[in-house]
CSV table of C-alpha atoms and ligand atoms in Angstrom, one decimal:
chain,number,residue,atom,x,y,z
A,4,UNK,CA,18.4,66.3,-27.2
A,5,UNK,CA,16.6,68.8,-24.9
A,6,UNK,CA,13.5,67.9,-23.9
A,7,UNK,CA,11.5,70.3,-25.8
A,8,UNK,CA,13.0,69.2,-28.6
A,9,UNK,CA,12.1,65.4,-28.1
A,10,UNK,CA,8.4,66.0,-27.3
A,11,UNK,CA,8.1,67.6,-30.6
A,12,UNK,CA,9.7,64.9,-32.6
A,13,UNK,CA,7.1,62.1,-30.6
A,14,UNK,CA,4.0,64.3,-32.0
A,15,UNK,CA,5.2,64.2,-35.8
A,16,UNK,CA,2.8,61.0,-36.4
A,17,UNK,CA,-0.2,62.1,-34.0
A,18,UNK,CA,-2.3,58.7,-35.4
A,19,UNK,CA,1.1,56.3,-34.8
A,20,UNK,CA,1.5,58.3,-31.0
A,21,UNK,CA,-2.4,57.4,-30.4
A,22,UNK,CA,-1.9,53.7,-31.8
A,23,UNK,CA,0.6,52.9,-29.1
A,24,UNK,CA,-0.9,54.9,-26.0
A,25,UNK,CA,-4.2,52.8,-26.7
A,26,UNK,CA,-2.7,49.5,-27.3
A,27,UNK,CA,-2.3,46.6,-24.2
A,28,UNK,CA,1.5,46.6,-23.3
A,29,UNK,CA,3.8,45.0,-21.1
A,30,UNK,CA,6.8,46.5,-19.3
A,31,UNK,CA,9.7,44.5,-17.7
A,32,UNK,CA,12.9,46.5,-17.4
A,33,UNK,CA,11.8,49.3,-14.8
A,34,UNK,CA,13.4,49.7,-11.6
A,35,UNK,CA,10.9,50.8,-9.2
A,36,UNK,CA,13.2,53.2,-7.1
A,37,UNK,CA,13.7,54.4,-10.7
A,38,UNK,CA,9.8,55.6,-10.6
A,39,UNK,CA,10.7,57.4,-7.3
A,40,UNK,CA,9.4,61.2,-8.5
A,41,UNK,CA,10.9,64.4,-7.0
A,42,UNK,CA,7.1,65.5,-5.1
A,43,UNK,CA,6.8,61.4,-4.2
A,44,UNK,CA,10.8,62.0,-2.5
A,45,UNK,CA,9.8,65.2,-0.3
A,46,UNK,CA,6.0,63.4,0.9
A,47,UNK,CA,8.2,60.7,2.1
A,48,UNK,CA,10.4,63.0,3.9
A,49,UNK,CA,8.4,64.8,5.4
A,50,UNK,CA,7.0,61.6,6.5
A,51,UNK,CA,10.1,60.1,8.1
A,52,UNK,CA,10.8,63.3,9.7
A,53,UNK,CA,14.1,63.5,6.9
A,54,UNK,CA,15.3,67.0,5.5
A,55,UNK,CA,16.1,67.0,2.0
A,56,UNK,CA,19.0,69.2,0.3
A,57,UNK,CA,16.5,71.2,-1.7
A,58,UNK,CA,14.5,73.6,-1.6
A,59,UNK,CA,11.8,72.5,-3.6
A,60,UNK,CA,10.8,69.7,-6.4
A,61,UNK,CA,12.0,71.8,-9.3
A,62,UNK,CA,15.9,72.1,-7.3
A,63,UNK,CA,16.0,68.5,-6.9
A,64,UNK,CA,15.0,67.8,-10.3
A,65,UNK,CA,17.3,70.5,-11.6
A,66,UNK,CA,20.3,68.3,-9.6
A,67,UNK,CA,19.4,65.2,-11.7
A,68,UNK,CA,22.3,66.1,-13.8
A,69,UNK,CA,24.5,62.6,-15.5
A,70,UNK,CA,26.4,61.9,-17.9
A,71,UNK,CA,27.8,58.5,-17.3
A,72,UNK,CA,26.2,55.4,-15.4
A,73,UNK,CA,28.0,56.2,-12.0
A,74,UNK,CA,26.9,59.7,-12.0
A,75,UNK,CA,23.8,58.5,-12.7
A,76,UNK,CA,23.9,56.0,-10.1
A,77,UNK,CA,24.8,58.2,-7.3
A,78,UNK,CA,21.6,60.2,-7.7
A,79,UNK,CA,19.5,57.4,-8.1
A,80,UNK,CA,21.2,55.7,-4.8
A,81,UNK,CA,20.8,58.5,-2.6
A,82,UNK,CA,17.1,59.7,-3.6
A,83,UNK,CA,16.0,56.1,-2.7
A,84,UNK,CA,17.0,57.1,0.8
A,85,UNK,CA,13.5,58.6,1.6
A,86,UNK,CA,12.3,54.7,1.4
A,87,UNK,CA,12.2,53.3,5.2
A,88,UNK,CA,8.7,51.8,6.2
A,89,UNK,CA,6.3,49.2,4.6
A,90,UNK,CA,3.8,52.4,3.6
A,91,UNK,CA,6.8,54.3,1.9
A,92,UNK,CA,7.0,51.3,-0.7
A,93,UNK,CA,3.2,50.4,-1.2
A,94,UNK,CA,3.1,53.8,-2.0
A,95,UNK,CA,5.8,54.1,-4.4
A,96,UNK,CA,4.6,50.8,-6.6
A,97,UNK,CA,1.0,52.4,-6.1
A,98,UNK,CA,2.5,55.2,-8.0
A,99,UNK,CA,4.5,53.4,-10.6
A,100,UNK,CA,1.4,50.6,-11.2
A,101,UNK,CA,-1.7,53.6,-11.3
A,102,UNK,CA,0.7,55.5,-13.7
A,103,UNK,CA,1.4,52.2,-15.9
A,104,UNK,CA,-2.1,51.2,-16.1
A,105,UNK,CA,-3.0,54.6,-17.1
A,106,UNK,CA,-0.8,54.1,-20.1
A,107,UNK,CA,-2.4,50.6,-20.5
A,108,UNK,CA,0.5,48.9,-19.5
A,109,UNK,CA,-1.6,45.6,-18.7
A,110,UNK,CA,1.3,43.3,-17.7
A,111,UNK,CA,4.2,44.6,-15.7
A,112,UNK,CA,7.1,43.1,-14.1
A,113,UNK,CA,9.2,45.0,-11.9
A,114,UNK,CA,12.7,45.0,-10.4
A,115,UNK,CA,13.6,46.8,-7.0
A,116,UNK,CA,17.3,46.9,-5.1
A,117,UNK,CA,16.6,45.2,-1.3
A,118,UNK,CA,20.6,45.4,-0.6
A,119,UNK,CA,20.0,49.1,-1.0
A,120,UNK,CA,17.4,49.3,1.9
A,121,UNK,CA,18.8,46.5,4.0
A,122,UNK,CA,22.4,48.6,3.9
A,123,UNK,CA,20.0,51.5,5.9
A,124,UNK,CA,18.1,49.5,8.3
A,125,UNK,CA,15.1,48.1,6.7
A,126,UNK,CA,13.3,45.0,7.3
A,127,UNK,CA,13.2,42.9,3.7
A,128,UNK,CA,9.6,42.2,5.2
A,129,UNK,CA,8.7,46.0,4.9
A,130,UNK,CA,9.7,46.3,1.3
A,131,UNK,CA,8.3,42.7,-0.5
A,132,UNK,CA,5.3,43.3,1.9
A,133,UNK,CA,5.0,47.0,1.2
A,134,UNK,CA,5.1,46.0,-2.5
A,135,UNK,CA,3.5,42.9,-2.5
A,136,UNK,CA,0.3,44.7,-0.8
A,137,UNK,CA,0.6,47.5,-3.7
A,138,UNK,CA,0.6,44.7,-6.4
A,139,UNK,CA,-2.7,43.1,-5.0
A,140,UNK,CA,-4.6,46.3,-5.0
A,141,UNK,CA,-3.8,47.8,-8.6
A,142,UNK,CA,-5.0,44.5,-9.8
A,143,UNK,CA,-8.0,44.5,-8.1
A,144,UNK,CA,-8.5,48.3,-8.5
A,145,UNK,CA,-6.9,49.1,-11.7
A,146,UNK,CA,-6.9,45.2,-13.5
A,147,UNK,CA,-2.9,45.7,-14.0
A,148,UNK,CA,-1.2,42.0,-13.3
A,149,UNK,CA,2.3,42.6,-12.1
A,150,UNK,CA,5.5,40.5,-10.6
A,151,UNK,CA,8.3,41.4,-9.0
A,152,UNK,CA,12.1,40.8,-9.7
A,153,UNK,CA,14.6,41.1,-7.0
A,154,UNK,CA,17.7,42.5,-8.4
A,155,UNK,CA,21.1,42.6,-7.1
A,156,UNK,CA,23.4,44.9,-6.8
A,157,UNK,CA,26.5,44.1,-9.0
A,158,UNK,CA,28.7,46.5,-7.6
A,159,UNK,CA,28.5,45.8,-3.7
A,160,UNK,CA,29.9,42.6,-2.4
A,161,UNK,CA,28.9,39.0,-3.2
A,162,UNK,CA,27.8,38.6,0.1
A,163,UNK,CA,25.8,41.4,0.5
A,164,UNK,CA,23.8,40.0,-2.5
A,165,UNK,CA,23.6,36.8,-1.0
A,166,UNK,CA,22.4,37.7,2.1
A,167,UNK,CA,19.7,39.7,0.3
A,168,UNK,CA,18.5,36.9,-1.8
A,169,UNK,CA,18.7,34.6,1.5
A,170,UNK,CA,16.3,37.4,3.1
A,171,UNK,CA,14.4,36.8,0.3
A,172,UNK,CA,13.7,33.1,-0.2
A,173,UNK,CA,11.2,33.1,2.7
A,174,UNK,CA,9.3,35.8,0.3
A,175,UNK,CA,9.9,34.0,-2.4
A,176,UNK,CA,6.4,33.2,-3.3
A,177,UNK,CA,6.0,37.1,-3.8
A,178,UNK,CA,8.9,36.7,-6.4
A,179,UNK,CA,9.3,36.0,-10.3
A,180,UNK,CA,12.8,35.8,-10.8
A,181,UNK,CA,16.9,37.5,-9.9
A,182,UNK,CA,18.3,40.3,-12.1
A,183,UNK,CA,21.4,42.2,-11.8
A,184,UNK,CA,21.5,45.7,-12.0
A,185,UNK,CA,24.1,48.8,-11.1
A,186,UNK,CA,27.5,49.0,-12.0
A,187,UNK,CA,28.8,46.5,-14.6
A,188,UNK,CA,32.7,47.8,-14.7
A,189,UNK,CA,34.8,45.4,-12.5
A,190,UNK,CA,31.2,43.8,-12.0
A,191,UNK,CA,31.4,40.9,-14.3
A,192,UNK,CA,28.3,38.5,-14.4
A,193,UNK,CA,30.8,35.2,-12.9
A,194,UNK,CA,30.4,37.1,-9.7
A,195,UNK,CA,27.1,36.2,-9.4
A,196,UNK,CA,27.3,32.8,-10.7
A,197,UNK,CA,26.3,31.5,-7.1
A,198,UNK,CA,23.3,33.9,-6.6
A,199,UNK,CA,22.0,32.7,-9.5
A,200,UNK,CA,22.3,28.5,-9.0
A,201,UNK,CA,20.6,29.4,-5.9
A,202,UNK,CA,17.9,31.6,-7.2
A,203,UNK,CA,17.1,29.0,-10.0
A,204,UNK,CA,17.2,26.4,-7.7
A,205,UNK,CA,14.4,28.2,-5.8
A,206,UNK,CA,12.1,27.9,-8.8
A,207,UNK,CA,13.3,32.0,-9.9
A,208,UNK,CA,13.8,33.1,-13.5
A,209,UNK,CA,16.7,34.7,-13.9
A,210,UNK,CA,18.0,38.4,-16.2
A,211,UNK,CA,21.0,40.4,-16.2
A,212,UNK,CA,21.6,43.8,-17.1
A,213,UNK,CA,24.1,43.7,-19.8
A,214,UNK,CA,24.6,47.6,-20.2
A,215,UNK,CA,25.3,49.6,-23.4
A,216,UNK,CA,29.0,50.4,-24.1
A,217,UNK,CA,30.5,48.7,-20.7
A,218,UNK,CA,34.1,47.4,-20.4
A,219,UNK,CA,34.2,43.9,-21.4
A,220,UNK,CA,30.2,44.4,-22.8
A,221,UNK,CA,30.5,40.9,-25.0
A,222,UNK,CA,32.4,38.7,-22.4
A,223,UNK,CA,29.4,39.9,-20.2
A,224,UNK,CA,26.9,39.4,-22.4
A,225,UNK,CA,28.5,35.6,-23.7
A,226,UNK,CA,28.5,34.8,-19.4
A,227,UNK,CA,25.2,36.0,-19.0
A,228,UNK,CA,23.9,33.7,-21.9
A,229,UNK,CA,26.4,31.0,-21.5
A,230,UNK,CA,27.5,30.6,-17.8
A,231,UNK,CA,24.4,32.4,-15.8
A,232,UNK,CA,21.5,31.1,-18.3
A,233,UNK,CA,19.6,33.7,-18.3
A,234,UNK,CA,16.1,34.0,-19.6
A,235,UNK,CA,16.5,37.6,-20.8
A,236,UNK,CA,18.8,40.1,-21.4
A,237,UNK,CA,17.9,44.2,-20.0
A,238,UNK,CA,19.6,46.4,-22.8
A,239,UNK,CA,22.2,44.4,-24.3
A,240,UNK,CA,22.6,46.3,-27.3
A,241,UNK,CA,26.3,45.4,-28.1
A,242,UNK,CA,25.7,42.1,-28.8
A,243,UNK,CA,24.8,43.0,-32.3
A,244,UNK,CA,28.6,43.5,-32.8
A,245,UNK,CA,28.9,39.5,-32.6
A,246,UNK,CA,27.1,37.4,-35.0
A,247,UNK,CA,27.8,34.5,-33.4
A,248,UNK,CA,26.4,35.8,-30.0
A,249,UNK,CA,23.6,36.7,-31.7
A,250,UNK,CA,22.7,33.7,-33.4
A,251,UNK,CA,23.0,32.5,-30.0
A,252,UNK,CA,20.7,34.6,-28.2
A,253,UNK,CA,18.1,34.0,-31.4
A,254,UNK,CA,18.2,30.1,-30.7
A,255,UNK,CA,17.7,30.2,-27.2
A,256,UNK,CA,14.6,32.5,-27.9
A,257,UNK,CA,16.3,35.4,-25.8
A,258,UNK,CA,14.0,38.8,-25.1
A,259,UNK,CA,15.9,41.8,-24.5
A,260,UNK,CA,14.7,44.5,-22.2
A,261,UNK,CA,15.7,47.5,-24.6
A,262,UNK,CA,15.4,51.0,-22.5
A,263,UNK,CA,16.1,53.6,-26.0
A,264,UNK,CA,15.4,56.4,-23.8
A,265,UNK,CA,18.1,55.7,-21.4
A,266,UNK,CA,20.4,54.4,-23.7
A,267,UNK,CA,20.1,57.2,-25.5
A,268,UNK,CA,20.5,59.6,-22.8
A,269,UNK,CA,23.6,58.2,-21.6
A,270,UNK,CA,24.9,57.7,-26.1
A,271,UNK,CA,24.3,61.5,-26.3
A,272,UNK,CA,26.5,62.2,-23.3
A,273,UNK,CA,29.1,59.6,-24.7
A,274,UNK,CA,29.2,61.3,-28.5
A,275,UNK,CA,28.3,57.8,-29.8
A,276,UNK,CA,24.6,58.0,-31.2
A,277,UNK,CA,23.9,54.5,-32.4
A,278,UNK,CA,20.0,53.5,-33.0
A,279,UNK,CA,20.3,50.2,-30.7
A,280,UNK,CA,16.3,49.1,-31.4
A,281,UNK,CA,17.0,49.5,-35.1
A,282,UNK,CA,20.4,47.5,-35.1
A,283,UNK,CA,18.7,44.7,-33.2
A,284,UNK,CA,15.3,44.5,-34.8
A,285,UNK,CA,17.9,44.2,-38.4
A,286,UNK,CA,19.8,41.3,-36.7
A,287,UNK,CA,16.7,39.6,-35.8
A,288,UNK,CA,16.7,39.8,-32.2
A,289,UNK,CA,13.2,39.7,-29.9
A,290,UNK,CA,13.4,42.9,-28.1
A,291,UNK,CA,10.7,44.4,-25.5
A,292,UNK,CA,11.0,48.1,-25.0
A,293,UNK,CA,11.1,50.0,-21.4
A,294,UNK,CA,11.6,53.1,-20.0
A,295,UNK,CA,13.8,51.5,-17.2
A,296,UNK,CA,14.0,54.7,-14.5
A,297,UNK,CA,11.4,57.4,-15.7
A,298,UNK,CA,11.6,59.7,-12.6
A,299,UNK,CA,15.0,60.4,-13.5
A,300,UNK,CA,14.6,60.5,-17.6
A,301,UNK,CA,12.2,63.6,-17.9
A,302,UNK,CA,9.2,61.6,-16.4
A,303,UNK,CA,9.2,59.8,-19.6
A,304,UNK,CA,6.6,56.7,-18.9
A,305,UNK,CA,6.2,54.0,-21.8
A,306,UNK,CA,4.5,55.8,-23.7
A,307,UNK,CA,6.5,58.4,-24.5
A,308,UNK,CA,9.5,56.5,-24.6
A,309,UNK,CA,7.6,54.4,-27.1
A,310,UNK,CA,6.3,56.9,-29.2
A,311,UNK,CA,9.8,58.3,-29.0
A,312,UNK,CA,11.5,55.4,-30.7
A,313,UNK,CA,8.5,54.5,-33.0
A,314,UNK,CA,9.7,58.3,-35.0
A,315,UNK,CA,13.6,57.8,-34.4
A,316,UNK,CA,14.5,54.4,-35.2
A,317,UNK,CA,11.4,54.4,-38.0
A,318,UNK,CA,9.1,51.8,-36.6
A,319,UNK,CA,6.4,50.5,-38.4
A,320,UNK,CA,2.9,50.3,-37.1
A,321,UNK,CA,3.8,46.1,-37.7
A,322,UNK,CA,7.2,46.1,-35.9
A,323,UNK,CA,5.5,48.3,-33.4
A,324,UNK,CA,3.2,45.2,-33.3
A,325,UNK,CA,5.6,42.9,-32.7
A,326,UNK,CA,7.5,44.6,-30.2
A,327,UNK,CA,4.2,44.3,-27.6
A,328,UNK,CA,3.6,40.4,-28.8
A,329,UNK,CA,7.6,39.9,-27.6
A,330,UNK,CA,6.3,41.6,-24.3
A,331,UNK,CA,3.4,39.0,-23.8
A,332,UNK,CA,5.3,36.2,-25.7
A,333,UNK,CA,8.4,37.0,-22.9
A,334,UNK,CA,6.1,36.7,-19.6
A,335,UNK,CA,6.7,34.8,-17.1
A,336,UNK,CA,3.6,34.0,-16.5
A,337,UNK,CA,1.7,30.4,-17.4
A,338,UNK,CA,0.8,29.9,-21.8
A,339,UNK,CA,-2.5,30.1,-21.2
A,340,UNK,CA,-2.3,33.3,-19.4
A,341,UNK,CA,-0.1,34.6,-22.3
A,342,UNK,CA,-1.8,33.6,-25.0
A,343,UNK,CA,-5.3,35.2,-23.1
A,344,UNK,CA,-2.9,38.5,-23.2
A,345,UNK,CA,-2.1,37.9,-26.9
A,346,UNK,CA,-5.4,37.4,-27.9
A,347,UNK,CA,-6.3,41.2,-26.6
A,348,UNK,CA,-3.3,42.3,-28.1
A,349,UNK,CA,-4.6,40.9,-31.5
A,350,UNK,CA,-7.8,41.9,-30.7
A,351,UNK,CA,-6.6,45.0,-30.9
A,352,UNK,CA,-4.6,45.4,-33.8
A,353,UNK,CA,-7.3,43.7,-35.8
A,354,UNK,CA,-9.1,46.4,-38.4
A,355,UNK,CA,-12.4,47.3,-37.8
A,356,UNK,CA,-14.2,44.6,-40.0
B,401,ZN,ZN1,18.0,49.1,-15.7
């Protein structure tokens, strides 16, 4: 749908639209190279003394053409290239956590791609510390709590993402948890099956991208569950195909990281429009909603891609509701911290006595 088109469908329920924007959120399926805008991409250049292809920030954004996940993926990989020094990533997750807490996004955790920087030269110390110094001043400047999630990169080698998470460990204090992003096909979740031991033994929570459509998408999905034990799925839509993965998912208490705007994106290119946050609110499932790599989806933050799906999958103000108690309920973060963030939430919701 063009993006014209979109905005106007997000302002048919103006009260709904201001409901959301105001209301405390959490976010946890957004890569932060995904937050990487076109004027953030030529400052950094410029910067690192790097000439860019373009002429100007409306030519790059014009080349931010997909229509499958590896076209996708091969702009997102090489406009991360512009990220080399410590100050190039406290910047970036300055941007992403200033725009999030702008959108009241109170909560956030956030995955980033290390094998993708290490593969160029960069010290894992520049880009958890870079982050990690970004992190500590939105919270004390802006009140936004976040973590991070180191995620690896499915489709380079095994040993590329364990030398990335062995990087890591000495960081890990800075970490959450593992995820696994990129390219699923010929990907499979067993590949990782090591990582993740590992990572778990290291006191890590653990997620998987299971992507929409992908060859094989409810093997994947039964490993990630079965053989990985994961906490949470990011999409994972297909599942609703299997009742008997889903009343799996629903008795290990599984959140899913659902990204409509991406998913959509990607359904639209593929001829298959199928309302994924609809089918898996019907089969029950605890989903979370996330706008997964804005800078390349329109500059669609949360709140759009909320208000977005509140008018096309028919949310309720009440499922709407539920949707940001998953968030807080999902945290990985200590009960008493969640239930402080649950409290505001309800605090919210509440009518005016
Ligand atoms: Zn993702």
């Amino acid at each position: 749908m063009p993006r014209q088109a979109r905005a106007a469908a997000a302002a048919t329920d103006p009260q709904l639209a201001r409901f959301i924007a105001a209301m405390p959120k959490t976010e946890y399926h957004v890569h932060l190279e995904g937050t990487l805008e076109a004027d953030m991409k030529f400052v950094l250049a410029h910067r690192n003394g790097l000439k860019l292809p373009f002429a100007d920030v409306a030519a790059m954004k014009a080349s931010y053409k997909f229509n499958d996940l590896p076209s996708f993926l091969a702009i997102y990989y090489d406009g991360m290239k512009v990220l080399l020094k410590e100050q190039d990533f406290y910047d970036l997750a300055c941007a992403y956590l200033t725009k999030a807490a702008s959108q009241n996004i109170v909560y956030t955790e956030m995955f980033f791609d290390p094998q993708e920087h290490l593969k160029r030269g960069v010290p894992m110390a520049a880009v958890i510390g870079g982050i990690t110094r970004a992190r500590h001043d939105a919270q004390a400047a802006l009140g936004i709590r976040s973590q991070l999630i180191l995620c690896f990169v499915r489709d380079l080698s095994a040993e590329s993402a364990m030398a990335a998470l062995d990087a890591a460990l000495p960081f890990k204090e800075h970490l959450v948890g593992v995820g696994l992003d990129s390219d699923e096909k010929g990907n499979p979740p067993e590949k990782f099956r090591a990582h993740f031991a590992k990572a778990r033994a290291n006191g890590l929570h653990v997620t998987a991208h299971c992507d929409v459509d992908q060859v094989d998408t409810l093997r994947n999905i039964r490993t990630a569950l079965l053989d990985l034990k994961v906490d949470r799925i990011d999409h994972g839509g297909n599942i609703v195909q299997s009742p008997e993965l889903v009343a799996i998912a629903r008795e290990r208490g599984i959140y899913f990281t659902v990204c409509p705007t991406f998913s959509g994106t990607l359904r639209a290119a593929m001829q298959q429009p199928v309302d994924v946050v609809r089918a898996m609110l019907d089969a029950g499932l605890k989903l979370t909603i996330s706008s997964d790599d804005p800078a390349y989806m329109g500059s669609e933050y949360l709140n759009d891609v909320l208000i977005r799906a509140a008018d096309r999958s028919q949310l309720t103000r009440a499922e709407i509701t539920m949707i940001a108690r998953n968030g807080f309920e999902a945290a990985w973060l200590p009960a008493a911290d969640k239930s402080a963030m649950i409290a505001r939430l309800e605090n919210y919701v509440r009518p005016a006595a």
